[in-house]
PDB file of C-alpha atoms and ligand atoms in Angstrom:
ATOM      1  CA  UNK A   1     -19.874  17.438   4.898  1.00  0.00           C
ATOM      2  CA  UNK A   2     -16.433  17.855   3.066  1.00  0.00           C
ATOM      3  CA  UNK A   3     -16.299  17.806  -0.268  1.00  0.00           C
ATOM      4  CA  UNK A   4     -14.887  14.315  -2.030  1.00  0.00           C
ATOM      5  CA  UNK A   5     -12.985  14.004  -5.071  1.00  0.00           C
ATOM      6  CA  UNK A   6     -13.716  11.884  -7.681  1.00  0.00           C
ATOM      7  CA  UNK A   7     -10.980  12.240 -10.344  1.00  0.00           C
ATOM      8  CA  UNK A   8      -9.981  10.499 -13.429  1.00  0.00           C
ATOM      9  CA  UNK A   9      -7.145   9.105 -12.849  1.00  0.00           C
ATOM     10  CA  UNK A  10      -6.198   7.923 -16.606  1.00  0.00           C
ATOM     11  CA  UNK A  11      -8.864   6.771 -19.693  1.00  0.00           C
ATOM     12  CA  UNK A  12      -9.632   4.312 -17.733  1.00  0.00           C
ATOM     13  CA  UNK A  13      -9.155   4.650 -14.182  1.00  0.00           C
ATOM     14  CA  UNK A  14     -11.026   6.859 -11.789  1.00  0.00           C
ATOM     15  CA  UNK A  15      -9.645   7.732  -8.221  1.00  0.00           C
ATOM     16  CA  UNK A  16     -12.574   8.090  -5.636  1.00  0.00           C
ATOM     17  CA  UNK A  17     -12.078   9.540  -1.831  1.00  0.00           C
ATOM     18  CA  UNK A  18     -13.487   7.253   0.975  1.00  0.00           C
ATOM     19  CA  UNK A  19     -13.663   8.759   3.840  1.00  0.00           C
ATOM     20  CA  UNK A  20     -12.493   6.482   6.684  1.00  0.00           C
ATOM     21  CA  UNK A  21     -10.440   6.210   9.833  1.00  0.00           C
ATOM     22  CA  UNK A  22      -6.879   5.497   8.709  1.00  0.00           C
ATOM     23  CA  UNK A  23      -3.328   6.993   9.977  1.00  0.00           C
ATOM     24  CA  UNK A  24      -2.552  10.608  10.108  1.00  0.00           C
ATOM     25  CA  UNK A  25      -2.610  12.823   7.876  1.00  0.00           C
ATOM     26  CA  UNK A  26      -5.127  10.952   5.978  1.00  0.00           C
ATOM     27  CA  UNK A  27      -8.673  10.950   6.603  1.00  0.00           C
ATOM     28  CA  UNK A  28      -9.597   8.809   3.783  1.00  0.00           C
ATOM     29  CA  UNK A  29      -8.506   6.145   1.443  1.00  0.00           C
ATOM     30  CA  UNK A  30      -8.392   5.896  -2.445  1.00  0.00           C
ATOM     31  CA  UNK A  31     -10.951   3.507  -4.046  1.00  0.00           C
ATOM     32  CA  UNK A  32     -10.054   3.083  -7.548  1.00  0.00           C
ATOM     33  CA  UNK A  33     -12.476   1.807 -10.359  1.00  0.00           C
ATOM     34  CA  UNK A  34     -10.835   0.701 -13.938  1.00  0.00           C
ATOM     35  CA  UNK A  35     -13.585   0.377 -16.363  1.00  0.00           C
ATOM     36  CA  UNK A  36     -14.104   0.105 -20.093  1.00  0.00           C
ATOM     37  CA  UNK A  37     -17.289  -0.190 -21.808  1.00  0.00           C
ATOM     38  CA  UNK A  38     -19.311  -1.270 -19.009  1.00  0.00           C
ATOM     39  CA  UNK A  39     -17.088  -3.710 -16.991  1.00  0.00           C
ATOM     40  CA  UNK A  40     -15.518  -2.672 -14.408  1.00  0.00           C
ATOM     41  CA  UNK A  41     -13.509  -3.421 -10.738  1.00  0.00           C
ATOM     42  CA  UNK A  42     -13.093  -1.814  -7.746  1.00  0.00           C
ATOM     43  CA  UNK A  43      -9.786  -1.606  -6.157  1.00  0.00           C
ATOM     44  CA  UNK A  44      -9.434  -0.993  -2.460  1.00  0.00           C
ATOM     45  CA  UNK A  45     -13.420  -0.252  -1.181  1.00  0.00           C
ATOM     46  CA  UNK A  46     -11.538   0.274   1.796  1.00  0.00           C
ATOM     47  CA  UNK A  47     -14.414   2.412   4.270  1.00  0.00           C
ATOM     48  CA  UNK A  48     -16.926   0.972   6.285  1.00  0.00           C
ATOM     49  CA  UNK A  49     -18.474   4.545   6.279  1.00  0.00           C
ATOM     50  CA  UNK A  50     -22.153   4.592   4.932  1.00  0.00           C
ATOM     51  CA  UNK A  51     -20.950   8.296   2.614  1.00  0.00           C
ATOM     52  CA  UNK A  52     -18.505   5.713   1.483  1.00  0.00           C
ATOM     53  CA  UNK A  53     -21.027   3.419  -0.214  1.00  0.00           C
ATOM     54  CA  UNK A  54     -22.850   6.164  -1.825  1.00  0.00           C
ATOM     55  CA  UNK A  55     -19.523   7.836  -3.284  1.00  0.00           C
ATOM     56  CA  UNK A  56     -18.305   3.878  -4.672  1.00  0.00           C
ATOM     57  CA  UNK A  57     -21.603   3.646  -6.515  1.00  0.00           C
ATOM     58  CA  UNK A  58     -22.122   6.776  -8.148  1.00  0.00           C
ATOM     59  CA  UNK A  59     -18.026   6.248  -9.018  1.00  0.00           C
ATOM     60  CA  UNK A  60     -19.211   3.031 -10.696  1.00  0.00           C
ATOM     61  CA  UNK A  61     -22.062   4.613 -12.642  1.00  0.00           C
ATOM     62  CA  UNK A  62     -20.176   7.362 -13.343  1.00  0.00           C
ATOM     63  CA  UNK A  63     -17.635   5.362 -14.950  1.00  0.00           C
ATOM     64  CA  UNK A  64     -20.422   3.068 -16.584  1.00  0.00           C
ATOM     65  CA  UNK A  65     -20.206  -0.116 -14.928  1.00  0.00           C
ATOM     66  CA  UNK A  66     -22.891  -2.202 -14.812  1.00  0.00           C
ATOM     67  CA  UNK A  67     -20.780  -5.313 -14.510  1.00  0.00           C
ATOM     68  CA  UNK A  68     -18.565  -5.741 -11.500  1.00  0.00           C
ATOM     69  CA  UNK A  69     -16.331  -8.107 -12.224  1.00  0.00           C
ATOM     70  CA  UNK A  70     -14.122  -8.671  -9.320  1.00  0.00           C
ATOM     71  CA  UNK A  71     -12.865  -6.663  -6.109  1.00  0.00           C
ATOM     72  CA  UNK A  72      -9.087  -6.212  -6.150  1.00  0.00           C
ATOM     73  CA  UNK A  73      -7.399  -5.850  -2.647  1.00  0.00           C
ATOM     74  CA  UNK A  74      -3.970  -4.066  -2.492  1.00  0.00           C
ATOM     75  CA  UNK A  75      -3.159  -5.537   1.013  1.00  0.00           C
ATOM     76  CA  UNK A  76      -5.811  -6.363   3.954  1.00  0.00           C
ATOM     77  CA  UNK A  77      -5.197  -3.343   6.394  1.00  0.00           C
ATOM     78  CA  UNK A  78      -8.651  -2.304   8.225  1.00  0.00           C
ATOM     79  CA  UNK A  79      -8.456   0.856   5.618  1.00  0.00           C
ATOM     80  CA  UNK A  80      -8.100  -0.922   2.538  1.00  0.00           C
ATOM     81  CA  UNK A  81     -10.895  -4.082   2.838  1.00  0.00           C
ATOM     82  CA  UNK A  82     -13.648  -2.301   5.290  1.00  0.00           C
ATOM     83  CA  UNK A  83     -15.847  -1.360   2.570  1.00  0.00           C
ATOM     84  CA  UNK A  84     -16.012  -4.808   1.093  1.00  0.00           C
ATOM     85  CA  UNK A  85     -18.929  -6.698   2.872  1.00  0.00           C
ATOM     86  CA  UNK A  86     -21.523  -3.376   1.742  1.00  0.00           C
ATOM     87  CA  UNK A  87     -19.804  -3.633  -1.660  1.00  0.00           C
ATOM     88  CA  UNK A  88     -20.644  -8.012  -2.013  1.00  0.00           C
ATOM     89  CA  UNK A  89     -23.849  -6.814  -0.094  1.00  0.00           C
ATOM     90  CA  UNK A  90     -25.052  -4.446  -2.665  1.00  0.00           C
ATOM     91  CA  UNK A  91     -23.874  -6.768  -5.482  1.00  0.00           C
ATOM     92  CA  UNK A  92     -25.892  -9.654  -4.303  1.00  0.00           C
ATOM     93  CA  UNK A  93     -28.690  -7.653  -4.285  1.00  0.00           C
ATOM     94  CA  UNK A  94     -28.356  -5.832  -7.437  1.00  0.00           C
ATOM     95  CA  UNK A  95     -27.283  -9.378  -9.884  1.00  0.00           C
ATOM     96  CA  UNK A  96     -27.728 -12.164  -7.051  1.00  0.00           C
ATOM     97  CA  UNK A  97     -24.107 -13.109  -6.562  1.00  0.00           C
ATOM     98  CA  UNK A  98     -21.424 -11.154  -5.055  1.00  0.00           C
ATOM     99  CA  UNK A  99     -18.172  -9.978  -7.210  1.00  0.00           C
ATOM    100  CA  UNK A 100     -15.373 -12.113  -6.675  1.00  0.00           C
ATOM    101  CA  UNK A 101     -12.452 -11.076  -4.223  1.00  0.00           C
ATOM    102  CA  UNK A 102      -9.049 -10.943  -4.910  1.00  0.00           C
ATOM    103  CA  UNK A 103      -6.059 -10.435  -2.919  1.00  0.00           C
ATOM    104  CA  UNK A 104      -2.066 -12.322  -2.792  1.00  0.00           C
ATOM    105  CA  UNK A 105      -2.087 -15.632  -1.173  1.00  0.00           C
ATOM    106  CA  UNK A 106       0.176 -14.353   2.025  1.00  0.00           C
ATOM    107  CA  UNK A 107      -2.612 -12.381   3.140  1.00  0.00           C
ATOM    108  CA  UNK A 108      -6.063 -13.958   2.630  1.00  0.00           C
ATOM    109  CA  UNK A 109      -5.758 -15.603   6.113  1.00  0.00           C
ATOM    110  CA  UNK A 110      -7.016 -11.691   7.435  1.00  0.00           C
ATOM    111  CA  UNK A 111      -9.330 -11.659   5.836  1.00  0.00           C
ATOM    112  CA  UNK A 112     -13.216 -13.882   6.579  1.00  0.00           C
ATOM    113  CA  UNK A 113     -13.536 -16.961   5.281  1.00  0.00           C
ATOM    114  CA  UNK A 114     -17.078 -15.882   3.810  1.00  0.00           C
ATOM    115  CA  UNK A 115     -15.515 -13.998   0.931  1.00  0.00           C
ATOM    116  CA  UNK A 116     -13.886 -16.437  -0.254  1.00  0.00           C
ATOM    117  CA  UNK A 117     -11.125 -14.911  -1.993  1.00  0.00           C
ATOM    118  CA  UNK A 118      -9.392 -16.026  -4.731  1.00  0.00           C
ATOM    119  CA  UNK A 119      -5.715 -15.705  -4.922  1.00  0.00           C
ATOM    120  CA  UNK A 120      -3.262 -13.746  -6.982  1.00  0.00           C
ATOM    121  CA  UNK A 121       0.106 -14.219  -7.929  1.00  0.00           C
ATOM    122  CA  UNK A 122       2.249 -11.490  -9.502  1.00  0.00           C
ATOM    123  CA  UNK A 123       1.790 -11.696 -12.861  1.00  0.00           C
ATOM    124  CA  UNK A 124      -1.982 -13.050 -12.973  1.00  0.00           C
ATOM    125  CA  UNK A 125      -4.009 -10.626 -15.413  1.00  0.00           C
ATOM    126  CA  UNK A 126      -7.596  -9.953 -15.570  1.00  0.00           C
ATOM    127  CA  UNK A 127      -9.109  -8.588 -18.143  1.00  0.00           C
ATOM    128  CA  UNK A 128     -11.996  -5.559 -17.767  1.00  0.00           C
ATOM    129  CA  UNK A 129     -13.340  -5.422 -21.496  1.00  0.00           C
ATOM    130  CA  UNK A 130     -10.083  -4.299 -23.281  1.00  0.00           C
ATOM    131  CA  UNK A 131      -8.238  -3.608 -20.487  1.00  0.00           C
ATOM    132  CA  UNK A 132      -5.412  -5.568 -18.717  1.00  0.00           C
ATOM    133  CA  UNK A 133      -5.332  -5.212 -15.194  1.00  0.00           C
ATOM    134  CA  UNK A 134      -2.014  -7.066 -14.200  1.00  0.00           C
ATOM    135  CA  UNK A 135      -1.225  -7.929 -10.472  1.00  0.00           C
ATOM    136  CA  UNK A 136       2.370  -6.983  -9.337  1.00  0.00           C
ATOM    137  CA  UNK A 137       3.779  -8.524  -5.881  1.00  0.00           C
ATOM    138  CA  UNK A 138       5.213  -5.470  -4.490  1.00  0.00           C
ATOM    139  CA  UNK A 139       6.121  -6.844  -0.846  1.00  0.00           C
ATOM    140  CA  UNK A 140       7.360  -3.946   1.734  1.00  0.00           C
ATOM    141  CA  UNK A 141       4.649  -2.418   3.195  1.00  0.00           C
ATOM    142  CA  UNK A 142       3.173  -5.813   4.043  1.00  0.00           C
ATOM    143  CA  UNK A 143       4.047  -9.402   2.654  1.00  0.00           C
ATOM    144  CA  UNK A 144       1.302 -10.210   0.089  1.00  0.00           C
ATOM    145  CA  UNK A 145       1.293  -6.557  -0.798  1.00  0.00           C
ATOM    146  CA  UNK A 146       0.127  -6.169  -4.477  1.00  0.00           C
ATOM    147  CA  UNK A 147      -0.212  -3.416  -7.292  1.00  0.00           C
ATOM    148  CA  UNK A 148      -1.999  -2.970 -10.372  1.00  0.00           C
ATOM    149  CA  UNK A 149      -0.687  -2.055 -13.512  1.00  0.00           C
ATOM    150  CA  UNK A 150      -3.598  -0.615 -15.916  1.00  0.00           C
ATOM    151  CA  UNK A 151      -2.951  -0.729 -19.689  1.00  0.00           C
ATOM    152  CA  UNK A 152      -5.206   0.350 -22.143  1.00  0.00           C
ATOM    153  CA  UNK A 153      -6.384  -1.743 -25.667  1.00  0.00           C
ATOM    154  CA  UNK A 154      -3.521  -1.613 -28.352  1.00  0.00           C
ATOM    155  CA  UNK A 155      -0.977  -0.583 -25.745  1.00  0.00           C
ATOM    156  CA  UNK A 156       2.445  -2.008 -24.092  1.00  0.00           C
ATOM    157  CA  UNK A 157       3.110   0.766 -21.590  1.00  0.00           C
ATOM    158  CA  UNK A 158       0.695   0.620 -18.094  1.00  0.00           C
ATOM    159  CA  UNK A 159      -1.537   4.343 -17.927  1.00  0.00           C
ATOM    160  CA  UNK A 160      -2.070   3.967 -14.510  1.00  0.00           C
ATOM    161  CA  UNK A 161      -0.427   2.144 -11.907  1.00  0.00           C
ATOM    162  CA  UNK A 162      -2.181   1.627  -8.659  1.00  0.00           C
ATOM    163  CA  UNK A 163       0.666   1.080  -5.562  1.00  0.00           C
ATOM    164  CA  UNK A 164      -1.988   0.862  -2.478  1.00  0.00           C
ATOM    165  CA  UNK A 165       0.214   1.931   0.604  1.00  0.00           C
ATOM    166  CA  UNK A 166       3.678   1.237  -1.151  1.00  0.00           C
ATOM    167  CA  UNK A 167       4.142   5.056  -2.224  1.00  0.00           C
ATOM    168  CA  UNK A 168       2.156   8.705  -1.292  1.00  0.00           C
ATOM    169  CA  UNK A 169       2.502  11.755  -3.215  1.00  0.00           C
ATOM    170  CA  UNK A 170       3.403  13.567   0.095  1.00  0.00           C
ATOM    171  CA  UNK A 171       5.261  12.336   3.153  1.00  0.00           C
ATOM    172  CA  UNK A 172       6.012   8.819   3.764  1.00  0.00           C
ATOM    173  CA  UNK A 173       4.518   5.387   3.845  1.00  0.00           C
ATOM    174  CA  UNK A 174       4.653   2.854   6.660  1.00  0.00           C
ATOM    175  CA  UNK A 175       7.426   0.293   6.326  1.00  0.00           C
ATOM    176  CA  UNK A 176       7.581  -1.460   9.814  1.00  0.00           C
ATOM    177  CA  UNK A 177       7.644  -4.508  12.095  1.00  0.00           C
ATOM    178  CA  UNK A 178       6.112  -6.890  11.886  1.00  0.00           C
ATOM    179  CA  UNK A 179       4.845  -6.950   8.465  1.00  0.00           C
ATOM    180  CA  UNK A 180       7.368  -4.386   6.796  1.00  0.00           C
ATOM    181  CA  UNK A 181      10.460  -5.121   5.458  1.00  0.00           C
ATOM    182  CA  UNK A 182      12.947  -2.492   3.763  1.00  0.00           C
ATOM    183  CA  UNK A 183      14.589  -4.487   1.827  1.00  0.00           C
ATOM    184  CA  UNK A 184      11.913  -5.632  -0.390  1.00  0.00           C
ATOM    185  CA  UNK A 185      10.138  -2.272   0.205  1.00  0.00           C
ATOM    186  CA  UNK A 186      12.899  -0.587  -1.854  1.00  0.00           C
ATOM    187  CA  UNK A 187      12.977  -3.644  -4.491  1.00  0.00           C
ATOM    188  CA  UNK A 188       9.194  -3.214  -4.701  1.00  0.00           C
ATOM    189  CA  UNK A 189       9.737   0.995  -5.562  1.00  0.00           C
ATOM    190  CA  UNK A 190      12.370   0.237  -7.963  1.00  0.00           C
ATOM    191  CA  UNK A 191      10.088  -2.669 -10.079  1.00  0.00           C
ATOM    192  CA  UNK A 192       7.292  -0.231  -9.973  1.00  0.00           C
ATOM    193  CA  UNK A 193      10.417   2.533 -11.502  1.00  0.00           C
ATOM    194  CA  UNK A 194      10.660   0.111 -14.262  1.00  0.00           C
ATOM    195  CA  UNK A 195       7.328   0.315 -15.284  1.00  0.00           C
ATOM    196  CA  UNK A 196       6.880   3.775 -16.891  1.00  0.00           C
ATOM    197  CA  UNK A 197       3.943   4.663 -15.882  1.00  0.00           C
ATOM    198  CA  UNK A 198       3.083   8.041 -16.335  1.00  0.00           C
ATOM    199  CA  UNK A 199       0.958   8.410 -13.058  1.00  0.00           C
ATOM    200  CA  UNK A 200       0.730   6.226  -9.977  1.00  0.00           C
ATOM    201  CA  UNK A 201      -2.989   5.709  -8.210  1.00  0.00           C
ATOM    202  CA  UNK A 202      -1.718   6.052  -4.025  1.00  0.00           C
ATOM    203  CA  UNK A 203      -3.901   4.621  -1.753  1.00  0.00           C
ATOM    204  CA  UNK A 204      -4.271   7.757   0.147  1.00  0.00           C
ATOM    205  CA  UNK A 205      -3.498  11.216  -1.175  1.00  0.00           C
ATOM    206  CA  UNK A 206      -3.451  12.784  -4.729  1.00  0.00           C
ATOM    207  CA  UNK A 207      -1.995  10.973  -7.232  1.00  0.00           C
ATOM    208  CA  UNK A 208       1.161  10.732  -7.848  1.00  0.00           C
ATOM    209  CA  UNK A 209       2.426  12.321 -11.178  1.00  0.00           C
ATOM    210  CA  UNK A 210       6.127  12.014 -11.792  1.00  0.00           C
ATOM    211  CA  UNK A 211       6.469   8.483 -10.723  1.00  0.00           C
ATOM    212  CA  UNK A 212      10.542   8.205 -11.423  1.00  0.00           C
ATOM    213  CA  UNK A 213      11.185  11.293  -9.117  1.00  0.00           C
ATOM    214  CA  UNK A 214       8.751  10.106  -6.687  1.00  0.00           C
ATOM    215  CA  UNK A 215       9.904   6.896  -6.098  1.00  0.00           C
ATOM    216  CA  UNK A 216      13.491   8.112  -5.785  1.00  0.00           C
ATOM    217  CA  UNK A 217      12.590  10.509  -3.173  1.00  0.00           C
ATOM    218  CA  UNK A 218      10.938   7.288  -1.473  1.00  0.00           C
ATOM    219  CA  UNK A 219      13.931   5.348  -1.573  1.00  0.00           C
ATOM    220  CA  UNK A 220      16.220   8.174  -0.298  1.00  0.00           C
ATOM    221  CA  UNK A 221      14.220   8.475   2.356  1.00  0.00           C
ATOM    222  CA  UNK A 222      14.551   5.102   3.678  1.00  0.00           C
ATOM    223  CA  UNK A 223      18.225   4.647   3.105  1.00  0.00           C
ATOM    224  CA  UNK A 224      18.265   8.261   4.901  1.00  0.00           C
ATOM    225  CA  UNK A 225      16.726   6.941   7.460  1.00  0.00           C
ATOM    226  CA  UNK A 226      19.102   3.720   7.117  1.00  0.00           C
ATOM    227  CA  UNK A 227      22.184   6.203   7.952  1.00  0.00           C
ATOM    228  CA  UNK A 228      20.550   7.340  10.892  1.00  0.00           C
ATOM    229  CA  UNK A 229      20.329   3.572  12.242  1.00  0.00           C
ATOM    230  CA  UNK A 230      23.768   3.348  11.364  1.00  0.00           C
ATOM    231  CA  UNK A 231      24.882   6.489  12.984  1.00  0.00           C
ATOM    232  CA  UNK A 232      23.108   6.078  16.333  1.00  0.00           C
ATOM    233  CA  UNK A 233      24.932   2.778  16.491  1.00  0.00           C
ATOM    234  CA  UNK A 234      28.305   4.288  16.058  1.00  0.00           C
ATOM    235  CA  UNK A 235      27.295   5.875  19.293  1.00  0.00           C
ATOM    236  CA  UNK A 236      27.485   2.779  21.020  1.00  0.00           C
ATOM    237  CA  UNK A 237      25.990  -0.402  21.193  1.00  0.00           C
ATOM    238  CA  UNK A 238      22.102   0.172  21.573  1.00  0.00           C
ATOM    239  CA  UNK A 239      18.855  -1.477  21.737  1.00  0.00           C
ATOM    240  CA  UNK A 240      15.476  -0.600  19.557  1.00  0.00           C
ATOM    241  CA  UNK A 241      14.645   1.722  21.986  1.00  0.00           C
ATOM    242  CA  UNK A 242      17.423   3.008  22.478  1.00  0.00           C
ATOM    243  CA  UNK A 243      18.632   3.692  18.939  1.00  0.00           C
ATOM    244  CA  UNK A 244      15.424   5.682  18.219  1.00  0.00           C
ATOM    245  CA  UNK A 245      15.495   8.113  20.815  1.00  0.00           C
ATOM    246  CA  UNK A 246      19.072   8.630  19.588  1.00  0.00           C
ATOM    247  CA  UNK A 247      17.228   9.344  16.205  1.00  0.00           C
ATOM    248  CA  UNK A 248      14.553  11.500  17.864  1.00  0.00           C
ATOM    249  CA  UNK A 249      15.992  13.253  20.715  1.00  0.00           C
ATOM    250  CA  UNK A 250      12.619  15.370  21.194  1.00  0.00           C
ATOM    251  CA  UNK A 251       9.268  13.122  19.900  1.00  0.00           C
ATOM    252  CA  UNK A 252       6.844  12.058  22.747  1.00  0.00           C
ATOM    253  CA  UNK A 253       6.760   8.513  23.972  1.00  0.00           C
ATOM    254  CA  UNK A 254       3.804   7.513  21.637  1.00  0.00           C
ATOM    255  CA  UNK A 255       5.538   8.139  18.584  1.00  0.00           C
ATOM    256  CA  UNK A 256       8.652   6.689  19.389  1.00  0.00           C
ATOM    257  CA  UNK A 257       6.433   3.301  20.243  1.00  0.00           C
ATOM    258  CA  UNK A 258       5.729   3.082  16.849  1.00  0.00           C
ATOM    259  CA  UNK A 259       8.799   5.369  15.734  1.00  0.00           C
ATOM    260  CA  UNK A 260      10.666   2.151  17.293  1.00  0.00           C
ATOM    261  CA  UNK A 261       8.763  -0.748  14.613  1.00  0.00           C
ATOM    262  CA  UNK A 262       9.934   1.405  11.645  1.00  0.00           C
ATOM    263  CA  UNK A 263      13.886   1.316  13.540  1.00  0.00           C
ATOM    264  CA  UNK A 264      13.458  -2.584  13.670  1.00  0.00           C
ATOM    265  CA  UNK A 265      12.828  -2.967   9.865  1.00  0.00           C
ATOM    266  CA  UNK A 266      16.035  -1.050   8.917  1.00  0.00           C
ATOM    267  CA  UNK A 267      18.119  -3.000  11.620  1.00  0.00           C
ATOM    268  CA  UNK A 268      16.785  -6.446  10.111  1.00  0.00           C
ATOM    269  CA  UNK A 269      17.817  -5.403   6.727  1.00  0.00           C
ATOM    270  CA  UNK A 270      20.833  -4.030   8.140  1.00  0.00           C
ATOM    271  CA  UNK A 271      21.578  -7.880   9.997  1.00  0.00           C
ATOM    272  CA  UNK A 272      20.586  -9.411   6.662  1.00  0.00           C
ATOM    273  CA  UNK A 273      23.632  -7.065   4.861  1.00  0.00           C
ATOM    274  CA  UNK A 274      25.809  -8.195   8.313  1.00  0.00           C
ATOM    275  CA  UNK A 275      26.393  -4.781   8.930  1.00  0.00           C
ATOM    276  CA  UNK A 276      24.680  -4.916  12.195  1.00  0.00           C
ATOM    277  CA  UNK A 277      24.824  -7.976  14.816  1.00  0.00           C
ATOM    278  CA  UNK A 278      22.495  -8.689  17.121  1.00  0.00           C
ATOM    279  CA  UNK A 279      23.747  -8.698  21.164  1.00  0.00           C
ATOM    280  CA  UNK A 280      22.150 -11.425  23.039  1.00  0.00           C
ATOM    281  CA  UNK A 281      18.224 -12.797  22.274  1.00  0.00           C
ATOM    282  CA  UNK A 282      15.945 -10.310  23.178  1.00  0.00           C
ATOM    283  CA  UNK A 283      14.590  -9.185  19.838  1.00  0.00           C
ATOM    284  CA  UNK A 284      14.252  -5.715  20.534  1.00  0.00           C
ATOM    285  CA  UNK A 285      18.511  -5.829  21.334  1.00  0.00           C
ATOM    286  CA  UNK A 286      20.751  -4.585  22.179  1.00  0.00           C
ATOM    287  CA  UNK A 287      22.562  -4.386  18.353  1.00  0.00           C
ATOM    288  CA  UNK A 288      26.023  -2.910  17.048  1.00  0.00           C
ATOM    289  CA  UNK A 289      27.704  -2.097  14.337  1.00  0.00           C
ATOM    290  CA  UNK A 290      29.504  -4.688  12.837  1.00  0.00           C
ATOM    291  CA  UNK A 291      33.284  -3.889  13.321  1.00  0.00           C
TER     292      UNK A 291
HETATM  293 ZN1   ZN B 301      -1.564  -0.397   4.697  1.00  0.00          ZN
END
């Protein structure tokens, strides 16, 4: 069995690997627990994996929790909520009521009505003993995407931020149709900019630990890939398709299926700026550059 890390993230934050079927070239996602004296929450039990379980808990003792007080969900992909139901299970079992759930308003319809989550806004703080665990709305990645800023007793500036899908420490994230949106993707990296922090929690991969170059490298990737749009268009009016085998001249057909959502999200943002228009009503195009 491969080896997991459990790292501390910050004073108060620990980073735990889950091991759990997610995209490439991930094979697990980051649970995070943010504990002082022995309160805690978990954010993002995202693994329905039984190793998974038994790597959350000794996290939680680890960090000396004995009281959970909530579950925190980044967003409500399959690989950041499967580990919830063992998580409530365990709970009920261990203090007779499950942990509340929390998660942004836009996407609590995913998840079952059984958990009965209680909403977020940005803003909304909970407290875990002396800690303030604030909920950001960081839209992009999904609509009710959220992050957590984690800032210590006494203090102004967040240790810890934890971004869920919304930045990596390698590669890139997934910003496409039909829940992406660049546009408030790259507003979402630049708030998070603003913040300080001196290390980001990612929801997969190691963490991230010069935020301010990091999240410029993430937004010059997407406006990158914004001139490429741009450029295949020059080329000649072009549907979704179209334009990304323009992009990439040489990827298989499987990619360029999904290669194509990505395209879609920088065209809409590109419509939204009116530097594209839209050719007729199919909504995969054809588009062209605005002239
Ligand atoms: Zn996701």
């Amino acid at each position: 069995m491969k080896e997991r890390a459990v790292e501390r993230l910050s004073e108060h934050v620990w980073r735990v690997e889950l091991p759990c079927d997610t995209l490439p070239p991930y094979d697990h996602v980051n649970g995070y627990v943010v504990a002082h004296d022995d309160v805690g929450v978990v954010v993002d039990p995202g693994s329905d994996q039984r190793e998974a379980d038994a790597l959350l808990a000794s996290a939680l003792s680890g960090a000396g929790v004995r009281l959970l007080k909530g579950v925190l969900l980044t967003h409500t992909h399959p690989d950041h909520v499967g580990g919830v139901p063992a998580l409530l299970r365990s709970e009920t079992a261990r203090t007779g009521s499950p942990p509340p759930v929390y998660v942004h308003a836009a996407e609590a319809g995913a998840l079952p009505e059984e958990w009965q989550a209680t909403f977020l806004s940005d803003g909304r703080v909970l407290t875990v003993g002396d800690v303030a665990v604030r909920a950001l709305h960081t839209p992009g990645h999904s609509p009710g995407h959220l992050s957590f800023t984690v800032t210590g007793p006494g203090s102004t500036l967040p240790e810890a931020v934890l971004v869920g899908d919304l930045a990596s420490a390698a590669g890139s994230v997934w910003v496409g149709l039909p829940e992406g949106d660049v546009s408030d993707y790259l507003a979402s990296l630049e708030r998070l900019a603003a913040l300080g922090s001196p290390v980001l929690g990612a929801g997969h991969g190691a963490a991230i630990v010069a935020p301010a170059r990091r999240l410029r490298e993430l937004a010059d990737h997407r406006l990158e890939r914004e001139a490429q749009v741009l450029a295949a268009l020059d080329l000649g009016a072009a549907d979704a398709a179209e334009i990304t085998r323009r992009i990439y001249p040489d990827h298989p057909e499987a990619v360029l299926a999904l290669a194509e959502k990505s395209v879609l999200a920088h065209v809409a943002k590109l419509m939204r700026e009116l530097k594209v228009v839209h050719l007729g009503s199919d909504e995969r195009g054809p588009f062209a550059v605005r002239r």
